[in-house]
mmCIF file of C-alpha atoms and ligand atoms in Angstrom:
data_model
loop_
_atom_site.group_PDB
_atom_site.id
_atom_site.type_symbol
_atom_site.label_atom_id
_atom_site.label_comp_id
_atom_site.label_asym_id
_atom_site.label_seq_id
_atom_site.Cartn_x
_atom_site.Cartn_y
_atom_site.Cartn_z
ATOM 1 C CA UNK A 1 -15.833 -16.553 -8.629
ATOM 2 C CA UNK A 2 -14.164 -18.849 -7.320
ATOM 3 C CA UNK A 3 -10.855 -18.576 -5.619
ATOM 4 C CA UNK A 4 -9.907 -21.757 -4.739
ATOM 5 C CA UNK A 5 -7.151 -22.657 -6.488
ATOM 6 C CA UNK A 6 -5.169 -19.492 -4.563
ATOM 7 C CA UNK A 7 -6.176 -19.503 -1.200
ATOM 8 C CA UNK A 8 -2.973 -21.613 -0.556
ATOM 9 C CA UNK A 9 -0.425 -19.546 -2.265
ATOM 10 C CA UNK A 10 1.838 -17.630 -0.692
ATOM 11 C CA UNK A 11 4.446 -14.634 -1.153
ATOM 12 C CA UNK A 12 7.552 -14.631 0.771
ATOM 13 C CA UNK A 13 8.797 -11.209 2.046
ATOM 14 C CA UNK A 14 11.872 -12.221 0.299
ATOM 15 C CA UNK A 15 10.105 -13.125 -2.433
ATOM 16 C CA UNK A 16 9.212 -9.431 -2.242
ATOM 17 C CA UNK A 17 12.791 -8.001 -2.087
ATOM 18 C CA UNK A 18 13.688 -9.792 -5.190
ATOM 19 C CA UNK A 19 11.510 -8.388 -7.304
ATOM 20 C CA UNK A 20 12.451 -5.223 -6.454
ATOM 21 C CA UNK A 21 16.718 -6.524 -6.679
ATOM 22 C CA UNK A 22 15.920 -7.619 -10.095
ATOM 23 C CA UNK A 23 13.680 -5.173 -11.217
ATOM 24 C CA UNK A 24 10.980 -7.639 -12.071
ATOM 25 C CA UNK A 25 7.830 -4.471 -11.022
ATOM 26 C CA UNK A 26 5.682 -4.910 -13.291
ATOM 27 C CA UNK A 27 3.142 -3.147 -10.792
ATOM 28 C CA UNK A 28 5.072 -0.234 -11.070
ATOM 29 C CA UNK A 29 3.415 1.927 -12.902
ATOM 30 C CA UNK A 30 5.246 5.932 -13.477
ATOM 31 C CA UNK A 31 1.746 7.557 -14.717
ATOM 32 C CA UNK A 32 -1.025 8.509 -11.937
ATOM 33 C CA UNK A 33 -3.627 6.235 -10.854
ATOM 34 C CA UNK A 34 -6.654 7.440 -13.478
ATOM 35 C CA UNK A 35 -9.171 6.198 -10.441
ATOM 36 C CA UNK A 36 -7.134 8.006 -8.582
ATOM 37 C CA UNK A 37 -7.620 11.031 -10.667
ATOM 38 C CA UNK A 38 -11.360 10.349 -10.876
ATOM 39 C CA UNK A 39 -12.095 9.416 -7.449
ATOM 40 C CA UNK A 40 -10.330 12.034 -5.763
ATOM 41 C CA UNK A 41 -13.468 13.805 -4.515
ATOM 42 C CA UNK A 42 -14.872 10.751 -3.569
ATOM 43 C CA UNK A 43 -11.057 10.557 -1.285
ATOM 44 C CA UNK A 44 -10.494 14.172 0.211
ATOM 45 C CA UNK A 45 -14.475 14.739 0.907
ATOM 46 C CA UNK A 46 -14.446 17.839 0.946
ATOM 47 C CA UNK A 47 -10.955 17.897 3.671
ATOM 48 C CA UNK A 48 -7.862 19.537 3.180
ATOM 49 C CA UNK A 49 -4.435 18.469 5.020
ATOM 50 C CA UNK A 50 -5.457 15.150 5.456
ATOM 51 C CA UNK A 51 -3.624 11.808 7.221
ATOM 52 C CA UNK A 52 -3.709 9.510 3.370
ATOM 53 C CA UNK A 53 -2.400 6.164 4.064
ATOM 54 C CA UNK A 54 -0.851 3.897 1.156
ATOM 55 C CA UNK A 55 -0.540 -0.141 2.244
ATOM 56 C CA UNK A 56 1.974 -1.475 0.597
ATOM 57 C CA UNK A 57 3.280 1.797 -0.704
ATOM 58 C CA UNK A 58 6.274 0.387 -3.299
ATOM 59 C CA UNK A 59 7.706 3.545 -5.107
ATOM 60 C CA UNK A 60 3.727 4.795 -5.612
ATOM 61 C CA UNK A 61 4.118 7.696 -7.348
ATOM 62 C CA UNK A 62 0.584 9.093 -6.705
ATOM 63 C CA UNK A 63 2.497 9.581 -3.292
ATOM 64 C CA UNK A 64 4.358 13.065 -4.377
ATOM 65 C CA UNK A 65 1.009 14.097 -5.580
ATOM 66 C CA UNK A 66 -0.966 13.449 -2.731
ATOM 67 C CA UNK A 67 1.748 15.480 -0.981
ATOM 68 C CA UNK A 68 2.367 18.405 -3.365
ATOM 69 C CA UNK A 69 -1.750 18.492 -2.684
ATOM 70 C CA UNK A 70 -0.408 19.788 0.883
ATOM 71 C CA UNK A 71 -2.330 16.399 2.663
ATOM 72 C CA UNK A 72 0.297 14.151 4.671
ATOM 73 C CA UNK A 73 1.440 10.349 2.789
ATOM 74 C CA UNK A 74 2.553 7.341 5.491
ATOM 75 C CA UNK A 75 2.949 4.682 3.705
ATOM 76 C CA UNK A 76 4.399 0.848 4.578
ATOM 77 C CA UNK A 77 6.513 -0.752 2.422
ATOM 78 C CA UNK A 78 8.749 -3.792 3.215
ATOM 79 C CA UNK A 79 11.643 -3.214 0.480
ATOM 80 C CA UNK A 80 14.465 -0.703 1.045
ATOM 81 C CA UNK A 81 15.165 -0.080 -2.563
ATOM 82 C CA UNK A 82 11.461 0.504 -2.724
ATOM 83 C CA UNK A 83 11.885 3.492 -0.054
ATOM 84 C CA UNK A 84 14.978 5.032 -0.968
ATOM 85 C CA UNK A 85 13.855 4.909 -5.265
ATOM 86 C CA UNK A 86 11.068 6.609 -4.267
ATOM 87 C CA UNK A 87 12.426 9.601 -2.844
ATOM 88 C CA UNK A 88 15.487 9.353 -5.518
ATOM 89 C CA UNK A 89 13.769 9.314 -8.053
ATOM 90 C CA UNK A 90 10.913 12.772 -6.538
ATOM 91 C CA UNK A 91 14.330 14.830 -6.214
ATOM 92 C CA UNK A 92 13.156 14.424 -2.628
ATOM 93 C CA UNK A 93 15.979 14.953 0.218
ATOM 94 C CA UNK A 94 15.021 12.663 3.451
ATOM 95 C CA UNK A 95 16.512 11.219 6.641
ATOM 96 C CA UNK A 96 15.758 7.579 8.103
ATOM 97 C CA UNK A 97 15.373 6.861 11.629
ATOM 98 C CA UNK A 98 15.135 3.842 13.419
ATOM 99 C CA UNK A 99 11.758 2.408 15.162
ATOM 100 C CA UNK A 100 12.035 2.257 18.363
ATOM 101 C CA UNK A 101 8.905 0.156 18.594
ATOM 102 C CA UNK A 102 9.284 -2.335 15.736
ATOM 103 C CA UNK A 103 13.133 -4.294 15.898
ATOM 104 C CA UNK A 104 15.104 -3.652 12.625
ATOM 105 C CA UNK A 105 12.177 -0.450 11.043
ATOM 106 C CA UNK A 106 13.069 2.197 9.698
ATOM 107 C CA UNK A 107 11.621 5.713 8.953
ATOM 108 C CA UNK A 108 12.168 7.467 6.398
ATOM 109 C CA UNK A 109 11.255 11.143 6.241
ATOM 110 C CA UNK A 110 11.067 13.857 3.891
ATOM 111 C CA UNK A 111 13.078 16.383 5.177
ATOM 112 C CA UNK A 112 9.685 18.564 4.338
ATOM 113 C CA UNK A 113 8.017 16.270 7.234
ATOM 114 C CA UNK A 114 5.117 15.147 4.579
ATOM 115 C CA UNK A 115 6.320 12.127 3.218
ATOM 116 C CA UNK A 116 6.845 8.939 6.091
ATOM 117 C CA UNK A 117 7.861 6.059 4.440
ATOM 118 C CA UNK A 118 7.850 3.138 7.321
ATOM 119 C CA UNK A 119 10.085 0.377 5.741
ATOM 120 C CA UNK A 120 8.765 -2.872 7.533
ATOM 121 C CA UNK A 121 6.037 -5.319 7.032
ATOM 122 C CA UNK A 122 2.685 -4.139 7.840
ATOM 123 C CA UNK A 123 1.552 -6.263 10.210
ATOM 124 C CA UNK A 124 4.335 -4.581 12.522
ATOM 125 C CA UNK A 125 2.328 -1.250 12.264
ATOM 126 C CA UNK A 126 -0.742 -0.465 14.923
ATOM 127 C CA UNK A 127 -2.356 2.852 15.870
ATOM 128 C CA UNK A 128 -0.023 3.274 18.222
ATOM 129 C CA UNK A 129 3.043 3.529 15.977
ATOM 130 C CA UNK A 130 1.650 4.966 12.912
ATOM 131 C CA UNK A 131 -0.829 7.667 14.896
ATOM 132 C CA UNK A 132 -5.117 7.015 12.972
ATOM 133 C CA UNK A 133 -5.572 8.487 8.921
ATOM 134 C CA UNK A 134 -8.388 10.086 7.062
ATOM 135 C CA UNK A 135 -8.054 8.139 3.618
ATOM 136 C CA UNK A 136 -6.303 5.180 2.865
ATOM 137 C CA UNK A 137 -5.782 4.736 -1.085
ATOM 138 C CA UNK A 138 -4.927 0.314 -1.239
ATOM 139 C CA UNK A 139 -3.909 -0.143 -4.703
ATOM 140 C CA UNK A 140 -1.821 -3.340 -5.285
ATOM 141 C CA UNK A 141 -2.128 -4.241 -1.363
ATOM 142 C CA UNK A 142 -5.348 -6.217 -0.921
ATOM 143 C CA UNK A 143 -5.023 -7.910 -3.816
ATOM 144 C CA UNK A 144 -1.346 -8.215 -3.139
ATOM 145 C CA UNK A 145 -1.300 -9.851 0.165
ATOM 146 C CA UNK A 146 -1.609 -13.734 0.724
ATOM 147 C CA UNK A 147 -4.947 -14.500 0.427
ATOM 148 C CA UNK A 148 -4.563 -16.643 3.735
ATOM 149 C CA UNK A 149 -3.318 -13.200 5.884
ATOM 150 C CA UNK A 150 -6.690 -10.739 4.126
ATOM 151 C CA UNK A 151 -8.813 -11.044 6.914
ATOM 152 C CA UNK A 152 -5.341 -9.338 9.310
ATOM 153 C CA UNK A 153 -4.460 -7.631 7.316
ATOM 154 C CA UNK A 154 -8.196 -6.136 7.211
ATOM 155 C CA UNK A 155 -8.886 -5.172 10.151
ATOM 156 C CA UNK A 156 -5.248 -4.203 11.233
ATOM 157 C CA UNK A 157 -6.369 -0.652 8.048
ATOM 158 C CA UNK A 158 -10.023 -1.251 10.003
ATOM 159 C CA UNK A 159 -8.008 0.020 13.074
ATOM 160 C CA UNK A 160 -6.345 2.574 11.094
ATOM 161 C CA UNK A 161 -8.449 4.541 10.007
ATOM 162 C CA UNK A 162 -10.989 7.566 12.288
ATOM 163 C CA UNK A 163 -14.207 7.446 11.955
ATOM 164 C CA UNK A 164 -15.514 9.561 8.525
ATOM 165 C CA UNK A 165 -12.564 8.555 6.740
ATOM 166 C CA UNK A 166 -13.093 7.476 2.915
ATOM 167 C CA UNK A 167 -10.755 4.230 2.167
ATOM 168 C CA UNK A 168 -10.393 3.036 -1.778
ATOM 169 C CA UNK A 169 -9.678 -0.196 -3.289
ATOM 170 C CA UNK A 170 -8.685 -1.037 -5.821
ATOM 171 C CA UNK A 171 -9.553 -4.707 -7.238
ATOM 172 C CA UNK A 172 -8.765 -6.291 -10.415
ATOM 173 C CA UNK A 173 -11.316 -8.675 -11.317
ATOM 174 C CA UNK A 174 -9.943 -12.110 -13.429
ATOM 175 C CA UNK A 175 -10.097 -15.956 -13.960
ATOM 176 C CA UNK A 176 -8.197 -16.811 -10.716
ATOM 177 C CA UNK A 177 -7.554 -20.588 -12.370
ATOM 178 C CA UNK A 178 -5.474 -18.735 -14.968
ATOM 179 C CA UNK A 179 -2.949 -17.067 -13.232
ATOM 180 C CA UNK A 180 -1.199 -17.901 -9.625
ATOM 181 C CA UNK A 181 -1.009 -14.196 -8.088
ATOM 182 C CA UNK A 182 -0.336 -11.145 -7.052
ATOM 183 C CA UNK A 183 -2.640 -8.998 -8.417
ATOM 184 C CA UNK A 184 -5.255 -12.156 -6.851
ATOM 185 C CA UNK A 185 -8.568 -12.409 -7.405
ATOM 186 C CA UNK A 186 -10.650 -10.514 -4.660
ATOM 187 C CA UNK A 187 -13.965 -11.622 -4.920
ATOM 188 C CA UNK A 188 -16.391 -9.372 -3.854
ATOM 189 C CA UNK A 189 -18.487 -10.907 -1.786
ATOM 190 C CA UNK A 190 -15.354 -11.172 0.546
ATOM 191 C CA UNK A 191 -14.660 -7.571 -0.172
ATOM 192 C CA UNK A 192 -18.234 -7.289 2.671
ATOM 193 C CA UNK A 193 -17.239 -9.780 4.445
ATOM 194 C CA UNK A 194 -13.740 -8.041 4.878
ATOM 195 C CA UNK A 195 -14.440 -4.795 5.405
ATOM 196 C CA UNK A 196 -18.397 -4.647 6.388
HETATM 197 N N1 SAH B 1 0.671 0.571 -4.117
HETATM 198 C C1 SAH B 1 2.502 -0.362 -5.004
HETATM 199 C C2 SAH B 1 2.966 -1.034 -5.189
HETATM 200 C C3 SAH B 1 1.868 -2.933 -5.224
HETATM 201 S S1 SAH B 1 3.220 -4.253 -5.209
HETATM 202 C C4 SAH B 1 1.506 0.471 -6.058
HETATM 203 O O1 SAH B 1 0.750 0.752 -6.202
HETATM 204 O O2 SAH B 1 2.617 0.594 -6.992
HETATM 205 C C5 SAH B 1 3.024 -4.794 -3.585
HETATM 206 C C6 SAH B 1 4.533 -4.043 -2.841
HETATM 207 O O3 SAH B 1 3.863 -4.135 -2.195
HETATM 208 C C7 SAH B 1 5.226 -4.461 -3.025
HETATM 209 O O4 SAH B 1 6.552 -3.408 -3.007
HETATM 210 C C8 SAH B 1 6.081 -5.598 -2.482
HETATM 211 O O5 SAH B 1 7.580 -5.199 -1.696
HETATM 212 C C9 SAH B 1 5.240 -4.953 -0.637
HETATM 213 N N2 SAH B 1 5.270 -5.884 0.528
HETATM 214 C C10 SAH B 1 5.356 -7.283 0.251
HETATM 215 N N3 SAH B 1 4.690 -7.088 1.502
HETATM 216 C C11 SAH B 1 4.353 -6.131 2.124
HETATM 217 C C12 SAH B 1 4.603 -6.213 3.775
HETATM 218 N N4 SAH B 1 4.148 -7.660 3.981
HETATM 219 N N5 SAH B 1 4.470 -5.459 4.016
HETATM 220 C C13 SAH B 1 4.810 -4.231 3.903
HETATM 221 N N6 SAH B 1 4.921 -4.259 2.157
HETATM 222 C C14 SAH B 1 5.149 -5.880 1.779
#
């Protein structure tokens, strides 16, 4: 469980944009994630009408699924192409507006109002801008964050969640000396120290 060889690795925002442009998006799945279906009850905890946050959302199909259940979804994604593909692939009309607090950022909202995707870096967000959320689906997010930025990412996530919210986190376990990532290997001990 030594993540040493990945510690220094950096994937820039530009490289992520290029992955989207090249269609190099093996992380995107057309089917809903089985673990979200399995642990949906844990996420909802008997509550309805939640605000659910998707950090580093890509065009995750689960956003549509949760919105159709009556929840509102907030996501953040650096690639505008990804955000636009999400709305067009689900035939969802949307509007787009600047975010005054963040230069260059845009907010894409479904016309029905229950899906709000911020197109910017997650590190530009704060609870003053997005408000608080009741639940988090973190798949392909913590594991996509550059290892050196994990502490900053976790602190931000903690600042965005309401008390009594549920945070579902998916990680992958493998020998970090054999693959360079992403997804990066995040040891269990580090998850504990990041999130407590
Ligand atoms: N969670 C999604 C996508 C995972 S891939 C899914 O389950 O399918 C990680 C995504 O994060 C990519 O789409 C990438 O463009 C985006 N990303 C990378 N760095 C980011 C950052 N700093 N802020 C916002 N999005 C980022």
